[in-house]
Each structure stands twice: as structure tokens, then as C-alpha cells.
mmCIF file of C-alpha atoms in Angstrom:
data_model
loop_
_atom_site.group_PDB
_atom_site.id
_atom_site.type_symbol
_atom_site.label_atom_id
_atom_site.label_comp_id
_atom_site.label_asym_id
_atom_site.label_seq_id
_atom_site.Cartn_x
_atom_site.Cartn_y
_atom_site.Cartn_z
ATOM 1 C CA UNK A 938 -9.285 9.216 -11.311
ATOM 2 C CA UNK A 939 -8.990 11.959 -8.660
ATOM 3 C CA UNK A 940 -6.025 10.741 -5.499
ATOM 4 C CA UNK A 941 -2.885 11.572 -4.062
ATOM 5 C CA UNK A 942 0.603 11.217 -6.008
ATOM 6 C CA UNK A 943 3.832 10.780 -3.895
ATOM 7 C CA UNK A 944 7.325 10.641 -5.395
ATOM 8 C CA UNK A 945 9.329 9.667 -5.890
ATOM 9 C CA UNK A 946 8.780 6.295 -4.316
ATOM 10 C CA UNK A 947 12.220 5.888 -3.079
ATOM 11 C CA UNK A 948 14.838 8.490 -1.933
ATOM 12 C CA UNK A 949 18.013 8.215 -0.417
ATOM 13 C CA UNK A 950 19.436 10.865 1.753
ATOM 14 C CA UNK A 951 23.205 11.778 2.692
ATOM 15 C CA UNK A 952 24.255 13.258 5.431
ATOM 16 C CA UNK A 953 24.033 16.898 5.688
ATOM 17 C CA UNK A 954 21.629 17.089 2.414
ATOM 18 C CA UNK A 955 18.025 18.437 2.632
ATOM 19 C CA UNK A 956 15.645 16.903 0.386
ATOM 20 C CA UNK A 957 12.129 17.409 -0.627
ATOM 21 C CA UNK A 958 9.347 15.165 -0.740
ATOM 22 C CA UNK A 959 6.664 15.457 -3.239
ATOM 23 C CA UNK A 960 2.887 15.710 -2.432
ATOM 24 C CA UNK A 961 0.371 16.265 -5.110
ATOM 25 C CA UNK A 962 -3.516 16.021 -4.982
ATOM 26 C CA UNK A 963 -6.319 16.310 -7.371
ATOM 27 C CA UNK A 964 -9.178 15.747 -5.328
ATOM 28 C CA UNK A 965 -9.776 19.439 -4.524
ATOM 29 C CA UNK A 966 -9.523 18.525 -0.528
ATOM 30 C CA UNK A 967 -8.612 21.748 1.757
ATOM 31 C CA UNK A 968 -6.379 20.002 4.200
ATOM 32 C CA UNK A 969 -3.312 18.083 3.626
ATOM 33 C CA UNK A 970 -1.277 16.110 5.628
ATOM 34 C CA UNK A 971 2.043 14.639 6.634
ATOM 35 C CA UNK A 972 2.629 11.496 8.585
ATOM 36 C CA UNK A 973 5.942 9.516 8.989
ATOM 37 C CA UNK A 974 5.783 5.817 10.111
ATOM 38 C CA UNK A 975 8.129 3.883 11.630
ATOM 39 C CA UNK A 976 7.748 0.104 12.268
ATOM 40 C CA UNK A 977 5.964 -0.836 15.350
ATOM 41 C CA UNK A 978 4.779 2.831 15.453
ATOM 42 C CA UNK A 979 1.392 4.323 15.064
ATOM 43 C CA UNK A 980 1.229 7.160 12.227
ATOM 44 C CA UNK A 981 3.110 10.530 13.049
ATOM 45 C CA UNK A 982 1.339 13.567 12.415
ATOM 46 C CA UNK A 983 4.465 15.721 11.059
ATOM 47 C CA UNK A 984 2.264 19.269 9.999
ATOM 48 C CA UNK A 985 -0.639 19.675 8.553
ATOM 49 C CA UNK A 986 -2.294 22.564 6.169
ATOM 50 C CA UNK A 987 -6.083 23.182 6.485
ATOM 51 C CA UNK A 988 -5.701 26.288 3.953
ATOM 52 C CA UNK A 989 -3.488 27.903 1.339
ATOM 53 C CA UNK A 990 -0.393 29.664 2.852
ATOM 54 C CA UNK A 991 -1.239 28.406 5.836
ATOM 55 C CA UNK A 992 0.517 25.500 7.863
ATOM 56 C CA UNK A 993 0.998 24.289 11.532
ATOM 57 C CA UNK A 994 3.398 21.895 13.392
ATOM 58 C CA UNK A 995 2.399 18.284 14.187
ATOM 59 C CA UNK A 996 3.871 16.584 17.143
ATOM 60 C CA UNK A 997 7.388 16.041 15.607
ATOM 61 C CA UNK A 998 7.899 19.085 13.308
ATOM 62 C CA UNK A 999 11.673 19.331 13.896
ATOM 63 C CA UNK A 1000 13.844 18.928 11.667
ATOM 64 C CA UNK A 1001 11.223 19.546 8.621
ATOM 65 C CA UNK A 1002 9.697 22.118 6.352
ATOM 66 C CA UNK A 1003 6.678 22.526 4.285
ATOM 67 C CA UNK A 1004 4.970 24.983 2.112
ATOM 68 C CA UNK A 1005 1.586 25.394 0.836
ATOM 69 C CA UNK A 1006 1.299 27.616 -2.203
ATOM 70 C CA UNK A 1007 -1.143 25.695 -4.237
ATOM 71 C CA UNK A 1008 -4.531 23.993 -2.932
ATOM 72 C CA UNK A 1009 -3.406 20.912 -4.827
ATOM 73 C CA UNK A 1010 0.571 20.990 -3.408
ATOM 74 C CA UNK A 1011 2.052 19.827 -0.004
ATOM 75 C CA UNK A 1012 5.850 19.597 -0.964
ATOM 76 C CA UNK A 1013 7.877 18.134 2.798
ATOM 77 C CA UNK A 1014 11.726 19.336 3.365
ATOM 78 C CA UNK A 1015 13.786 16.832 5.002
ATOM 79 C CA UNK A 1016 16.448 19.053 6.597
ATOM 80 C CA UNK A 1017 19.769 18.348 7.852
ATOM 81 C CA UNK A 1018 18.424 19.057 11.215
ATOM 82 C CA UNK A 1019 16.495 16.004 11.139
ATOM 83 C CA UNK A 1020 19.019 13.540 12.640
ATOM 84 C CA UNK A 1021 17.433 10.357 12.447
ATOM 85 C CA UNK A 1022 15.244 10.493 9.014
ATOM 86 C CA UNK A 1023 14.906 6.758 7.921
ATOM 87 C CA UNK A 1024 11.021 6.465 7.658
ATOM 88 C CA UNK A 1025 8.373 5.824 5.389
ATOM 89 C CA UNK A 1026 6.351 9.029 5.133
ATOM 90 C CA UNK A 1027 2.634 9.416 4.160
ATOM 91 C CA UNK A 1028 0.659 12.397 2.900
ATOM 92 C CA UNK A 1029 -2.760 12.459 3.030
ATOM 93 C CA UNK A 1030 -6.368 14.858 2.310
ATOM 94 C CA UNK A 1031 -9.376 15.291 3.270
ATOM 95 C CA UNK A 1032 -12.354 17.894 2.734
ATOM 96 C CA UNK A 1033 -13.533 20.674 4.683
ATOM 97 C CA UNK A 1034 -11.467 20.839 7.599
ATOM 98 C CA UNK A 1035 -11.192 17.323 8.344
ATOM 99 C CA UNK A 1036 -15.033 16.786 8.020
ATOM 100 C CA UNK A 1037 -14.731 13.909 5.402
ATOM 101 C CA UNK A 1038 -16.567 10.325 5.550
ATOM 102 C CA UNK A 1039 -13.375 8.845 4.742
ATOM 103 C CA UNK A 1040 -11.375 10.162 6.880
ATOM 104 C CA UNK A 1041 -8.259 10.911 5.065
ATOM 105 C CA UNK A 1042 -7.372 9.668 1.748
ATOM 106 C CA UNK A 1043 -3.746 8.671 1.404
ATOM 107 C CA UNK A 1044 -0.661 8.510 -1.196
ATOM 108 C CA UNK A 1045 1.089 5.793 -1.632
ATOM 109 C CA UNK A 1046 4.092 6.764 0.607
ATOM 110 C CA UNK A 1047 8.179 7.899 0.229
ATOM 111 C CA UNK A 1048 10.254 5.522 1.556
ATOM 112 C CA UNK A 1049 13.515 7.110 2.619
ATOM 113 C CA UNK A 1050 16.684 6.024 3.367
ATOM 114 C CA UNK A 1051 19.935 8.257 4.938
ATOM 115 C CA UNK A 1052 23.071 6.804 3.271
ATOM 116 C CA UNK B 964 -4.252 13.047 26.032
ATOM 117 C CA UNK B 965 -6.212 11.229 23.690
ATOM 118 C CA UNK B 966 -4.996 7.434 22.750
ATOM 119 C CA UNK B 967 -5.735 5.054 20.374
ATOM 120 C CA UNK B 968 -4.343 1.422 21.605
ATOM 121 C CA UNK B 969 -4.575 -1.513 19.234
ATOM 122 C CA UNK B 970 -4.358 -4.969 20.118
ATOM 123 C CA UNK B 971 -3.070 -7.559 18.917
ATOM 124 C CA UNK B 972 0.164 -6.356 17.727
ATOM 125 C CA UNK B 973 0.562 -9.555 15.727
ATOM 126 C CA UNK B 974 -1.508 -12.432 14.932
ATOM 127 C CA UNK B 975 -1.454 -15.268 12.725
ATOM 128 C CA UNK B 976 -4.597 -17.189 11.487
ATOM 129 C CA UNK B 977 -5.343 -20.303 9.566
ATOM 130 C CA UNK B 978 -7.253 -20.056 5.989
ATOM 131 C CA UNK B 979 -11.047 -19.691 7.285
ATOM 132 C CA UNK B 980 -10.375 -19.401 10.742
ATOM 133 C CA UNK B 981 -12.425 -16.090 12.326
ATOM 134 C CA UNK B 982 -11.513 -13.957 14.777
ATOM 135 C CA UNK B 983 -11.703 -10.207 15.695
ATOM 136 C CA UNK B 984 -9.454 -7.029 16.386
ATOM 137 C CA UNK B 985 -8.967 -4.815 18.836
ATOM 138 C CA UNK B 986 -9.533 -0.748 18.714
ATOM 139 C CA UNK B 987 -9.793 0.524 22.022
ATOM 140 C CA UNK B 988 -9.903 4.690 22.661
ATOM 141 C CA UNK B 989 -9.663 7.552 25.145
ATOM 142 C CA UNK B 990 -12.467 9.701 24.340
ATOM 143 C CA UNK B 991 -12.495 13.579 24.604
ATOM 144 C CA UNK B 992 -14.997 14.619 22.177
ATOM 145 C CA UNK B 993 -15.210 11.734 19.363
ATOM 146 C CA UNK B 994 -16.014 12.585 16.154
ATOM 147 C CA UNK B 995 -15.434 9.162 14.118
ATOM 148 C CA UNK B 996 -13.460 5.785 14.156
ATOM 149 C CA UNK B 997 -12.007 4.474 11.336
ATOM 150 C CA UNK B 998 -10.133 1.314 10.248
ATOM 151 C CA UNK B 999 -7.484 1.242 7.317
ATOM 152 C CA UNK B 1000 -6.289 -1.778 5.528
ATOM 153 C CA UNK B 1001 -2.217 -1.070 5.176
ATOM 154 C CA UNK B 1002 -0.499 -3.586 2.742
ATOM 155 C CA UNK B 1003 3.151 -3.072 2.868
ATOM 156 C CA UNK B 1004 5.318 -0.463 1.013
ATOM 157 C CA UNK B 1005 1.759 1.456 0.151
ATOM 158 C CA UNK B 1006 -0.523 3.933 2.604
ATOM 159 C CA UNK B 1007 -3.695 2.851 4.209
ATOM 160 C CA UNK B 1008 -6.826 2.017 2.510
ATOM 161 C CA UNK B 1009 -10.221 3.385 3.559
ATOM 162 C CA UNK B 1010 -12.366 0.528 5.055
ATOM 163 C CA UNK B 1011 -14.740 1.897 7.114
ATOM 164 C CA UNK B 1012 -16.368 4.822 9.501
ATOM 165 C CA UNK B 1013 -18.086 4.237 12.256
ATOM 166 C CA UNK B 1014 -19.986 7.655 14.370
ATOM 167 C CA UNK B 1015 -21.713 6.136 17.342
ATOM 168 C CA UNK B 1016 -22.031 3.384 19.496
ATOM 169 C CA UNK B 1017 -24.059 0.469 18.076
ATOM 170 C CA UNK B 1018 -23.238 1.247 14.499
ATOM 171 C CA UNK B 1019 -22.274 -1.706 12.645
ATOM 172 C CA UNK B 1020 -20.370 -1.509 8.543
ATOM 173 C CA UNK B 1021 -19.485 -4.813 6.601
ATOM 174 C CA UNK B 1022 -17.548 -5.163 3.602
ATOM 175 C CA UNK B 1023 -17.257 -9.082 2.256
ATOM 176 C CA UNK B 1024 -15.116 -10.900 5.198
ATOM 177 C CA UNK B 1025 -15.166 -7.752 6.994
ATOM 178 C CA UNK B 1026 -17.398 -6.173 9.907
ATOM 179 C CA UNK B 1027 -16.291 -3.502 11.938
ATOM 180 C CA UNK B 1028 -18.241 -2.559 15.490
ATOM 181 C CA UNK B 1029 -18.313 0.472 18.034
ATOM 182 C CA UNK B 1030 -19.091 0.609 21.561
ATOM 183 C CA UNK B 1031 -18.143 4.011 23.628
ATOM 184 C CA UNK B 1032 -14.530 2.812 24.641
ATOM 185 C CA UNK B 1033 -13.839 0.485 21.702
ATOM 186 C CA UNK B 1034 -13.798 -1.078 18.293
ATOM 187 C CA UNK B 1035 -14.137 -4.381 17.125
ATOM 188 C CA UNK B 1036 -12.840 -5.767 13.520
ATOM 189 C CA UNK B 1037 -13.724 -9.106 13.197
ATOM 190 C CA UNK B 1038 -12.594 -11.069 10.210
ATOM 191 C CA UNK B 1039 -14.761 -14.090 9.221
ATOM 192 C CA UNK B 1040 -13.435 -17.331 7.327
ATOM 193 C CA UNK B 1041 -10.122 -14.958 6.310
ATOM 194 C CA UNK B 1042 -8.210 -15.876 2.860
ATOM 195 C CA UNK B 1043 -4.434 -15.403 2.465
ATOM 196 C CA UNK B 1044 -5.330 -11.871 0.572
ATOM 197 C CA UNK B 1045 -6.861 -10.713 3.914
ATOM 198 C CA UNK B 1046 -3.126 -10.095 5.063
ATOM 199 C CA UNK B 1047 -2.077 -7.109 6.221
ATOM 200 C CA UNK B 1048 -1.877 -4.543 8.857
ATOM 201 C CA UNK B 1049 -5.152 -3.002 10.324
ATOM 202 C CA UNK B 1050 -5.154 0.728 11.130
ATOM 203 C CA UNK B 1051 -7.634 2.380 13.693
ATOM 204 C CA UNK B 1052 -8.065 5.993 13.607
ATOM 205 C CA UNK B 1053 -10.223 7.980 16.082
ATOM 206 C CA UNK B 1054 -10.429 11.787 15.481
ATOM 207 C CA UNK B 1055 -10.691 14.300 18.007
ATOM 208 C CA UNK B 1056 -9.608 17.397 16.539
ATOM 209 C CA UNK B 1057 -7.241 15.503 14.098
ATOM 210 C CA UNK B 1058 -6.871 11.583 13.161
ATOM 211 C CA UNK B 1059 -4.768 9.772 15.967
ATOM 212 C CA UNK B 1060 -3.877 6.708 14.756
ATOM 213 C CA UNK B 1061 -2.903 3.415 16.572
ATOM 214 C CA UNK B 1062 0.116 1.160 15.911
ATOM 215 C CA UNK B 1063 -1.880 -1.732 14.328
ATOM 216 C CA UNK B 1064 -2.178 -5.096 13.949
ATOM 217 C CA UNK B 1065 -0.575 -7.235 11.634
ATOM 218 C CA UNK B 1066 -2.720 -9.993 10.495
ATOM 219 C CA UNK B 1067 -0.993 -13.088 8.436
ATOM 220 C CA UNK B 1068 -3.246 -15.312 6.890
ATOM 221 C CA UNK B 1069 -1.831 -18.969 6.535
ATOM 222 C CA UNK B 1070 -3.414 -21.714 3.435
#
């Protein structure tokens, strides 16, 4: 069945580390996304790719990194700059520049947790 | 700046008692609504799209409804498995999501 993998599920952070996020998609969409959510929150566009090699900023880009070397691969950095990183973050897909019926399809999330 | 304001934040329902969401939007060139089932711990789950006022989608319990300046979820006769939180999403040039509502379904 074609989706979106996230892992791991659960990852704990210390202070001062960077750590990556994994983002994996079979469903041969262009554009990926990130989102973080925090509780009473909306969904936090982070950056988004609508092409290989190519990536932009969302509205709260600090403090991360991404890459985009594969179609199917949307790997998130959680850098030490990122001061307050406790969040659930979402990546999610779609088709043809954002011109899918369903919107965007979605993993099932990385909840992380600075220790 | 284009907004996406859900209401309730919060509501609580008795087993088979209806009642309807709120997705209300600033438009600047909208190019689809849609609503997300979120259960907790996982990411949203597609439940509908809706392109232009009028337009009407049902799925079991379920009907979602768009006017020009807002969406309607309403839930009929909910079950306990109807809990969770409700995402809207309008995109412009990219999804903008609102904060949700968090339905709890009581037996």
C-alpha cells in the first residue's frame, strides 16, 4: 500500500544535540511537507519541497534543516538552534504542486521530546 | 493574511446527539476546503474536499458544507468512535490549517 512512513515514532532530544527526523514516501507525490503541532495550535508549515533539490522556508524555519535528494525522501534536522523543540511533527505529500483531491496525505507523526 | 478560524475549540456530545462544526475562512483566491479527522498520537485523516459554494460530501455520520466565508461539519446521531479532533484546511497557495475542534463523544 503506497503512504508516508515517519520514524521513528518517538525521539528524545538533549540539549545541544541535532537530530534528524525521518520522512519517507512511496506514493510518487512531487511535494513534501513539514508541519509541527503544538497543542491548542493549528498545523505549522515548517518548509516545504515542491521538487528535487529544491526546498523553501515555511513560516517557522529557524532552527531546522532539510534536504531533498530523492523524490521519495524529506529527512527534517532538529538543530541546536531550535530552542524550544518539544512538538509533534507531521510530514505530508501531495501531487503536482499541491493540485491533489486530497489535499495532503500525511505520516503518522514524530513525537519529540528535549530531555 | 489568509485565516482559517475553527470553532468550537472543545465540545462534548451525548451518544446520538447531532450537532455541527465550525470552519470559517478569509478568502484570497480559494482553491479547496478540506476537513481531517486527527485521532491522537497519529496525523490527520482525509475526510473530505469541498471546491465551491453549495457543494455538499457525506461519509456515514458525516456531512460536510461550503458557503463563500465558511464550512459546516455536522455530525449526526455521533458514536463514541466519532471522537476526535476535526481539522479544516483551506488552500490558497499552500494548506493553512485551523486549530480544530475536539469532539468527545459520551455513551
Amino acid at each position: 500500500d503506497g503512504g508516508i512512513t515517519q520514524s521513528p515514532k518517538y525521539l528524545f532530544r538533549k540539549e545541544g544535540q541535532n537530530v534528524t527526523l525521518s520522512c519517507e514516501q512511496n506514493l510518487n507525490h512531487d511535494a513534501m511537507y513539514w508541519y509541527r503541532q503544538d497543542p491548542g495550535q493549528g498545523l505549522r508549515l515548517i518548509y516545504y519541497s515542491q521538487i528535487v533539490n529544491d526546498f523553501q522556508k515555511g513560516d517557522i524555519a529557524e532552527g531546522y534543516s532539510v534536504s531533498r535528494e530523492k523524490k521519495e525522501s524529506f529527512p527534517l534536522t532538529v538543530t541546536s538552534a531550535q530552542k524550544n523543540p518539544t512538538a509533534f511533527y507531521l510530514c505530508a505529500s501531495t501531487d503536482g504542486l499541491g493540485q491533489g483531491y486530497y489535499g495532503y496525505t500525511f505520516g503518522s507523526g514524530t513525537r519529540l521530546t528535549v530531555v | 493574511e489568509d485565516q482559517v478560524t475553527q470553532s468550537p475549540e472543545a465540545l462534548r456530545l451525548q451518544e446520538g446527539e447531532s450537532s455541527s462544526l465550525n470552519c470559517s475562512y478569509t478568502v484570497s483566491g480559494l482553491r479547496g476546503l478540506f476537513w481531517y479527522r486527527q485521532d491522537p498520537g497519529k496525523g490527520p485523516e482525509f475526510l473530505f474536499t469541498l471546491y465551491s459554494a453549495g457543494e455538499e460530501k457525506e461519509k456515514e455520520r458525516l456531512k460536510a458544507t461550503l458557503t463563500k466565508k465558511e464550512s459546516f461539519l455536522h455530525i449526526t446521531a455521533p458514536k463514541p468512535e466519532d471522537s476526535a479532533t476535526y481539522l479544516c484546511a483551506v488552500r490558497f497557495q499552500k494548506l493553512v490549517f485551523g486549530t480544530g475542534t475536539r469532539l468527545l463523544v459520551s455513551p
